[in-house]
mmCIF file of C-alpha atoms in Angstrom:
data_model
loop_
_atom_site.group_PDB
_atom_site.id
_atom_site.type_symbol
_atom_site.label_atom_id
_atom_site.label_comp_id
_atom_site.label_asym_id
_atom_site.label_seq_id
_atom_site.Cartn_x
_atom_site.Cartn_y
_atom_site.Cartn_z
ATOM 1 C CA UNK A 1 -3.715 -68.836 -152.621
ATOM 2 C CA UNK A 2 -5.115 -71.887 -150.838
ATOM 3 C CA UNK A 3 -6.224 -69.812 -147.837
ATOM 4 C CA UNK A 4 -7.803 -67.224 -150.105
ATOM 5 C CA UNK A 5 -9.734 -69.897 -151.965
ATOM 6 C CA UNK A 6 -10.890 -71.451 -148.684
ATOM 7 C CA UNK A 7 -12.171 -68.085 -147.495
ATOM 8 C CA UNK A 8 -14.018 -67.609 -150.785
ATOM 9 C CA UNK A 9 -15.633 -71.045 -150.487
ATOM 10 C CA UNK A 10 -16.580 -70.408 -146.854
ATOM 11 C CA UNK A 11 -18.041 -67.039 -147.766
ATOM 12 C CA UNK A 12 -20.041 -68.670 -150.537
ATOM 13 C CA UNK A 13 -21.411 -71.291 -148.168
ATOM 14 C CA UNK A 14 -22.340 -68.621 -145.638
ATOM 15 C CA UNK A 15 -24.083 -66.617 -148.367
ATOM 16 C CA UNK A 16 -26.048 -69.692 -149.382
ATOM 17 C CA UNK A 17 -26.972 -70.468 -145.780
ATOM 18 C CA UNK A 18 -28.036 -66.868 -145.223
ATOM 19 C CA UNK A 19 -30.189 -66.886 -148.355
ATOM 20 C CA UNK A 20 -31.926 -70.143 -147.414
ATOM 21 C CA UNK A 21 -32.427 -68.961 -143.848
ATOM 22 C CA UNK A 22 -33.677 -65.581 -145.064
ATOM 23 C CA UNK A 23 -36.292 -67.236 -147.221
ATOM 24 C CA UNK A 24 -37.529 -69.344 -144.324
ATOM 25 C CA UNK A 25 -37.384 -66.315 -142.012
ATOM 26 C CA UNK A 26 -36.198 -68.447 -139.096
ATOM 27 C CA UNK A 27 -33.244 -67.496 -136.891
ATOM 28 C CA UNK A 28 -31.210 -70.669 -136.541
ATOM 29 C CA UNK A 29 -27.712 -72.109 -136.493
ATOM 30 C CA UNK A 30 -24.436 -71.165 -134.825
ATOM 31 C CA UNK A 31 -24.025 -67.448 -134.112
ATOM 32 C CA UNK A 32 -20.429 -66.369 -133.451
ATOM 33 C CA UNK A 33 -20.239 -63.070 -131.594
ATOM 34 C CA UNK A 34 -17.209 -61.085 -130.421
ATOM 35 C CA UNK A 35 -17.809 -58.825 -127.409
ATOM 36 C CA UNK A 36 -15.603 -56.557 -125.245
ATOM 37 C CA UNK A 37 -14.836 -58.319 -121.965
ATOM 38 C CA UNK A 38 -16.371 -55.996 -119.367
ATOM 39 C CA UNK A 39 -19.413 -55.249 -121.511
ATOM 40 C CA UNK A 40 -19.940 -58.949 -122.112
ATOM 41 C CA UNK A 41 -19.782 -59.743 -118.398
ATOM 42 C CA UNK A 42 -21.671 -56.783 -116.961
ATOM 43 C CA UNK A 43 -24.324 -56.173 -119.613
ATOM 44 C CA UNK A 44 -24.754 -59.040 -122.057
ATOM 45 C CA UNK A 45 -24.345 -62.101 -119.825
ATOM 46 C CA UNK A 46 -27.671 -61.471 -118.025
ATOM 47 C CA UNK A 47 -29.442 -61.035 -121.396
ATOM 48 C CA UNK A 48 -28.368 -64.169 -123.254
ATOM 49 C CA UNK A 49 -31.038 -66.408 -121.759
ATOM 50 C CA UNK A 50 -33.799 -64.025 -122.851
ATOM 51 C CA UNK A 51 -32.413 -64.121 -126.393
ATOM 52 C CA UNK A 52 -32.325 -67.914 -126.265
ATOM 53 C CA UNK A 53 -35.960 -68.013 -125.134
ATOM 54 C CA UNK A 54 -36.933 -65.956 -128.172
ATOM 55 C CA UNK A 55 -34.713 -67.863 -130.611
ATOM 56 C CA UNK A 56 -34.197 -71.414 -129.311
ATOM 57 C CA UNK A 57 -32.771 -72.638 -132.626
ATOM 58 C CA UNK A 58 -29.792 -70.295 -132.376
ATOM 59 C CA UNK A 59 -26.635 -71.587 -130.677
ATOM 60 C CA UNK A 60 -24.454 -68.812 -129.300
ATOM 61 C CA UNK A 61 -20.666 -68.741 -129.372
ATOM 62 C CA UNK A 62 -19.841 -65.546 -127.465
ATOM 63 C CA UNK A 63 -16.118 -64.777 -127.352
ATOM 64 C CA UNK A 64 -14.998 -62.039 -124.988
ATOM 65 C CA UNK A 65 -11.967 -60.022 -126.018
ATOM 66 C CA UNK A 66 -10.973 -56.360 -125.960
ATOM 67 C CA UNK A 67 -8.874 -56.891 -129.073
ATOM 68 C CA UNK A 68 -10.396 -55.405 -132.230
ATOM 69 C CA UNK A 69 -10.937 -58.543 -134.277
ATOM 70 C CA UNK A 70 -11.189 -58.870 -138.046
ATOM 71 C CA UNK A 71 -14.809 -59.957 -138.259
ATOM 72 C CA UNK A 72 -14.555 -61.373 -141.779
ATOM 73 C CA UNK A 73 -11.112 -62.987 -141.591
ATOM 74 C CA UNK A 74 -11.790 -64.575 -138.194
ATOM 75 C CA UNK A 75 -15.229 -65.852 -139.090
ATOM 76 C CA UNK A 76 -17.480 -63.886 -136.754
ATOM 77 C CA UNK A 77 -21.103 -63.230 -137.603
ATOM 78 C CA UNK A 78 -21.177 -60.058 -135.545
ATOM 79 C CA UNK A 79 -19.032 -58.010 -133.175
ATOM 80 C CA UNK A 80 -19.862 -55.404 -130.571
ATOM 81 C CA UNK A 81 -17.667 -52.307 -130.762
ATOM 82 C CA UNK A 82 -17.580 -49.474 -128.251
ATOM 83 C CA UNK A 83 -16.129 -46.472 -130.046
ATOM 84 C CA UNK A 84 -16.770 -42.955 -131.291
ATOM 85 C CA UNK A 85 -17.640 -44.439 -134.689
ATOM 86 C CA UNK A 86 -16.415 -47.713 -136.193
ATOM 87 C CA UNK A 87 -14.411 -47.119 -139.356
ATOM 88 C CA UNK A 88 -14.525 -50.069 -141.706
ATOM 89 C CA UNK A 89 -16.354 -51.631 -144.627
ATOM 90 C CA UNK A 90 -18.649 -53.454 -142.204
ATOM 91 C CA UNK A 91 -22.280 -52.599 -141.571
ATOM 92 C CA UNK A 92 -22.531 -50.603 -138.325
ATOM 93 C CA UNK A 93 -25.712 -50.332 -136.268
ATOM 94 C CA UNK A 94 -25.726 -48.026 -133.245
ATOM 95 C CA UNK A 95 -27.385 -49.760 -130.309
ATOM 96 C CA UNK A 96 -26.825 -47.316 -127.443
ATOM 97 C CA UNK A 97 -24.345 -44.878 -125.972
ATOM 98 C CA UNK A 98 -22.205 -44.806 -122.854
ATOM 99 C CA UNK A 99 -20.481 -41.885 -121.162
ATOM 100 C CA UNK A 100 -16.908 -42.124 -119.898
ATOM 101 C CA UNK A 101 -16.603 -41.017 -116.265
ATOM 102 C CA UNK A 102 -13.616 -39.937 -114.189
ATOM 103 C CA UNK A 103 -14.033 -41.363 -110.694
ATOM 104 C CA UNK A 104 -12.398 -42.739 -107.542
ATOM 105 C CA UNK A 105 -13.443 -44.090 -104.166
ATOM 106 C CA UNK A 106 -14.341 -41.685 -101.332
ATOM 107 C CA UNK A 107 -11.519 -43.167 -99.235
ATOM 108 C CA UNK A 108 -8.954 -42.508 -101.964
ATOM 109 C CA UNK A 109 -10.070 -38.875 -102.187
ATOM 110 C CA UNK A 110 -9.986 -38.536 -98.404
ATOM 111 C CA UNK A 111 -6.414 -39.853 -98.348
ATOM 112 C CA UNK A 112 -4.972 -38.064 -101.389
ATOM 113 C CA UNK A 113 -7.301 -35.125 -101.887
ATOM 114 C CA UNK A 114 -9.614 -34.374 -104.790
ATOM 115 C CA UNK A 115 -8.293 -32.831 -108.022
ATOM 116 C CA UNK A 116 -9.958 -29.530 -108.914
ATOM 117 C CA UNK A 117 -8.600 -29.210 -112.469
ATOM 118 C CA UNK A 118 -7.511 -31.793 -115.064
ATOM 119 C CA UNK A 119 -3.908 -30.646 -114.584
ATOM 120 C CA UNK A 120 -4.081 -31.900 -110.983
ATOM 121 C CA UNK A 121 -4.296 -35.483 -112.284
ATOM 122 C CA UNK A 122 -0.528 -35.378 -112.863
ATOM 123 C CA UNK A 123 -0.045 -35.514 -109.099
ATOM 124 C CA UNK A 124 -2.457 -38.400 -108.472
ATOM 125 C CA UNK A 125 -2.372 -42.177 -108.646
ATOM 126 C CA UNK A 126 -4.000 -43.026 -111.958
ATOM 127 C CA UNK A 127 -4.939 -46.435 -113.356
ATOM 128 C CA UNK A 128 -4.593 -46.569 -117.131
ATOM 129 C CA UNK A 129 -6.569 -48.709 -119.566
ATOM 130 C CA UNK A 130 -4.253 -50.266 -122.147
ATOM 131 C CA UNK A 131 -6.707 -50.027 -125.061
ATOM 132 C CA UNK A 132 -7.570 -46.368 -124.509
ATOM 133 C CA UNK A 133 -7.335 -44.820 -127.975
ATOM 134 C CA UNK A 134 -5.805 -41.630 -126.638
ATOM 135 C CA UNK A 135 -2.966 -43.504 -124.967
ATOM 136 C CA UNK A 136 -1.668 -41.406 -122.068
ATOM 137 C CA UNK A 137 -3.724 -38.393 -123.155
ATOM 138 C CA UNK A 138 -7.084 -37.881 -121.463
ATOM 139 C CA UNK A 139 -9.404 -35.292 -123.017
ATOM 140 C CA UNK A 140 -12.197 -33.345 -121.340
ATOM 141 C CA UNK A 141 -14.711 -30.689 -122.363
ATOM 142 C CA UNK A 142 -14.701 -27.992 -119.704
ATOM 143 C CA UNK A 143 -16.056 -24.481 -119.186
ATOM 144 C CA UNK A 144 -13.264 -23.062 -121.341
ATOM 145 C CA UNK A 145 -13.386 -25.683 -124.080
ATOM 146 C CA UNK A 146 -11.459 -28.886 -124.631
ATOM 147 C CA UNK A 147 -8.624 -29.728 -122.265
ATOM 148 C CA UNK A 148 -6.048 -32.463 -122.809
ATOM 149 C CA UNK A 149 -3.884 -33.758 -120.005
ATOM 150 C CA UNK A 150 -1.022 -36.233 -120.124
ATOM 151 C CA UNK A 151 -1.301 -38.817 -117.386
ATOM 152 C CA UNK A 152 1.392 -41.006 -115.868
ATOM 153 C CA UNK A 153 -0.372 -44.152 -114.596
ATOM 154 C CA UNK A 154 1.267 -46.175 -111.865
ATOM 155 C CA UNK A 155 -0.544 -49.180 -113.339
ATOM 156 C CA UNK A 156 -1.874 -50.224 -116.727
ATOM 157 C CA UNK A 157 -4.368 -53.016 -117.355
ATOM 158 C CA UNK A 158 -6.123 -54.274 -120.471
ATOM 159 C CA UNK A 159 -9.349 -55.018 -118.591
ATOM 160 C CA UNK A 160 -12.005 -52.567 -117.418
ATOM 161 C CA UNK A 161 -13.161 -54.801 -114.563
ATOM 162 C CA UNK A 162 -9.624 -54.710 -113.181
ATOM 163 C CA UNK A 163 -9.600 -50.904 -113.379
ATOM 164 C CA UNK A 164 -12.865 -50.869 -111.439
ATOM 165 C CA UNK A 165 -11.630 -53.357 -108.823
ATOM 166 C CA UNK A 166 -8.431 -51.395 -108.208
ATOM 167 C CA UNK A 167 -10.412 -48.168 -107.823
ATOM 168 C CA UNK A 168 -12.816 -49.857 -105.391
ATOM 169 C CA UNK A 169 -9.746 -50.918 -103.397
ATOM 170 C CA UNK A 170 -8.950 -47.184 -102.997
ATOM 171 C CA UNK A 171 -5.811 -47.389 -105.122
ATOM 172 C CA UNK A 172 -6.390 -44.680 -107.697
ATOM 173 C CA UNK A 173 -8.446 -42.707 -110.209
ATOM 174 C CA UNK A 174 -10.001 -44.342 -113.276
ATOM 175 C CA UNK A 175 -11.672 -43.214 -116.497
ATOM 176 C CA UNK A 176 -14.279 -45.846 -117.357
ATOM 177 C CA UNK A 177 -17.726 -46.147 -118.999
ATOM 178 C CA UNK A 178 -20.983 -45.752 -117.111
ATOM 179 C CA UNK A 179 -22.102 -49.279 -117.974
ATOM 180 C CA UNK A 180 -19.204 -50.522 -115.837
ATOM 181 C CA UNK A 181 -19.164 -48.034 -112.946
ATOM 182 C CA UNK A 182 -22.734 -46.687 -112.968
ATOM 183 C CA UNK A 183 -23.957 -48.911 -110.123
ATOM 184 C CA UNK A 184 -20.912 -48.006 -108.017
ATOM 185 C CA UNK A 185 -21.539 -44.304 -108.584
ATOM 186 C CA UNK A 186 -25.208 -44.681 -107.633
ATOM 187 C CA UNK A 187 -24.276 -46.555 -104.443
ATOM 188 C CA UNK A 188 -21.512 -44.128 -103.469
ATOM 189 C CA UNK A 189 -18.748 -46.728 -103.709
ATOM 190 C CA UNK A 190 -17.178 -44.500 -106.344
ATOM 191 C CA UNK A 191 -17.705 -40.770 -106.785
ATOM 192 C CA UNK A 192 -17.352 -38.641 -109.927
ATOM 193 C CA UNK A 193 -14.421 -36.250 -110.116
ATOM 194 C CA UNK A 194 -14.221 -32.905 -111.945
ATOM 195 C CA UNK A 195 -17.966 -32.705 -112.694
ATOM 196 C CA UNK A 196 -17.449 -29.551 -114.783
ATOM 197 C CA UNK A 197 -15.168 -31.477 -117.143
ATOM 198 C CA UNK A 198 -16.876 -34.147 -119.204
ATOM 199 C CA UNK A 199 -15.061 -36.890 -121.052
ATOM 200 C CA UNK A 200 -16.206 -38.328 -124.363
ATOM 201 C CA UNK A 201 -19.363 -40.298 -125.060
ATOM 202 C CA UNK A 202 -18.927 -43.539 -126.966
ATOM 203 C CA UNK A 203 -21.388 -45.396 -129.139
ATOM 204 C CA UNK A 204 -22.132 -49.087 -128.683
ATOM 205 C CA UNK A 205 -22.310 -50.626 -132.152
ATOM 206 C CA UNK A 206 -23.132 -53.955 -133.704
ATOM 207 C CA UNK A 207 -20.878 -54.497 -136.716
ATOM 208 C CA UNK A 208 -21.248 -57.310 -139.213
ATOM 209 C CA UNK A 209 -20.144 -58.156 -142.753
ATOM 210 C CA UNK A 210 -21.812 -56.638 -145.776
ATOM 211 C CA UNK A 211 -23.736 -59.385 -147.529
ATOM 212 C CA UNK A 212 -26.593 -59.551 -149.995
ATOM 213 C CA UNK A 213 -28.593 -61.547 -147.463
ATOM 214 C CA UNK A 214 -28.172 -60.746 -143.759
ATOM 215 C CA UNK A 215 -28.825 -63.972 -141.879
ATOM 216 C CA UNK A 216 -31.975 -63.936 -139.719
ATOM 217 C CA UNK A 217 -29.871 -64.986 -136.707
ATOM 218 C CA UNK A 218 -27.781 -61.816 -137.083
ATOM 219 C CA UNK A 219 -30.807 -59.626 -137.666
ATOM 220 C CA UNK A 220 -32.537 -61.209 -134.650
ATOM 221 C CA UNK A 221 -29.614 -60.437 -132.342
ATOM 222 C CA UNK A 222 -29.249 -56.869 -133.605
ATOM 223 C CA UNK A 223 -32.958 -56.188 -133.052
ATOM 224 C CA UNK A 224 -32.849 -57.819 -129.616
ATOM 225 C CA UNK A 225 -29.825 -55.807 -128.478
ATOM 226 C CA UNK A 226 -31.208 -52.571 -129.882
ATOM 227 C CA UNK A 227 -34.332 -53.010 -127.751
ATOM 228 C CA UNK A 228 -32.555 -54.125 -124.578
ATOM 229 C CA UNK A 229 -29.640 -51.696 -124.714
ATOM 230 C CA UNK A 230 -31.847 -48.664 -125.297
ATOM 231 C CA UNK A 231 -32.334 -48.781 -121.516
ATOM 232 C CA UNK A 232 -28.664 -47.784 -121.112
ATOM 233 C CA UNK A 233 -29.252 -44.398 -122.741
#
């Protein structure tokens, strides 16, 4: 009961702050943001200073975690979700998209051979991502329709950067988003596998609590990210 009442009081204070800030139109105050780890490092870290230049009265608290947080219960103003479509009572704003790519290093493929069908993945060294919604099932759209294959990773990790690093060390095949491996693919450090079989495309969303007054600091960040991340498309 006490915790519930505290949350109600905090919510009321935040509503009041949002209303006052909305009337003034100024983006200001502490902005707590939850961001997936690899996306926060690779994409958002270089952008934060530009946001600060535009909104110097906003203080950022950017927490990096691949855990799906409870935005309301844990007191975040906004979270970035990378998913097919966030399912919740929160407001969701699509900022960009990212394609998931199956890839490995040229040296790995030279050593172990290149799979020619999804079924061939069963005989390869695969690095699994712990938060992959499909678990050990990887799905692809191929010439004959959708194909699902059960993988048996020799290694799991809960961090996309680790998946990338292990693949760059020629230790296996990964399934990771273009925002993480795009530069490696362009430089030839990694190469795409099974080009006729495409994996899913995920949306990059800003999610934030439903309130009568959306704080200018939240609106400012959403608008900023929508503009900057459109370049990922």
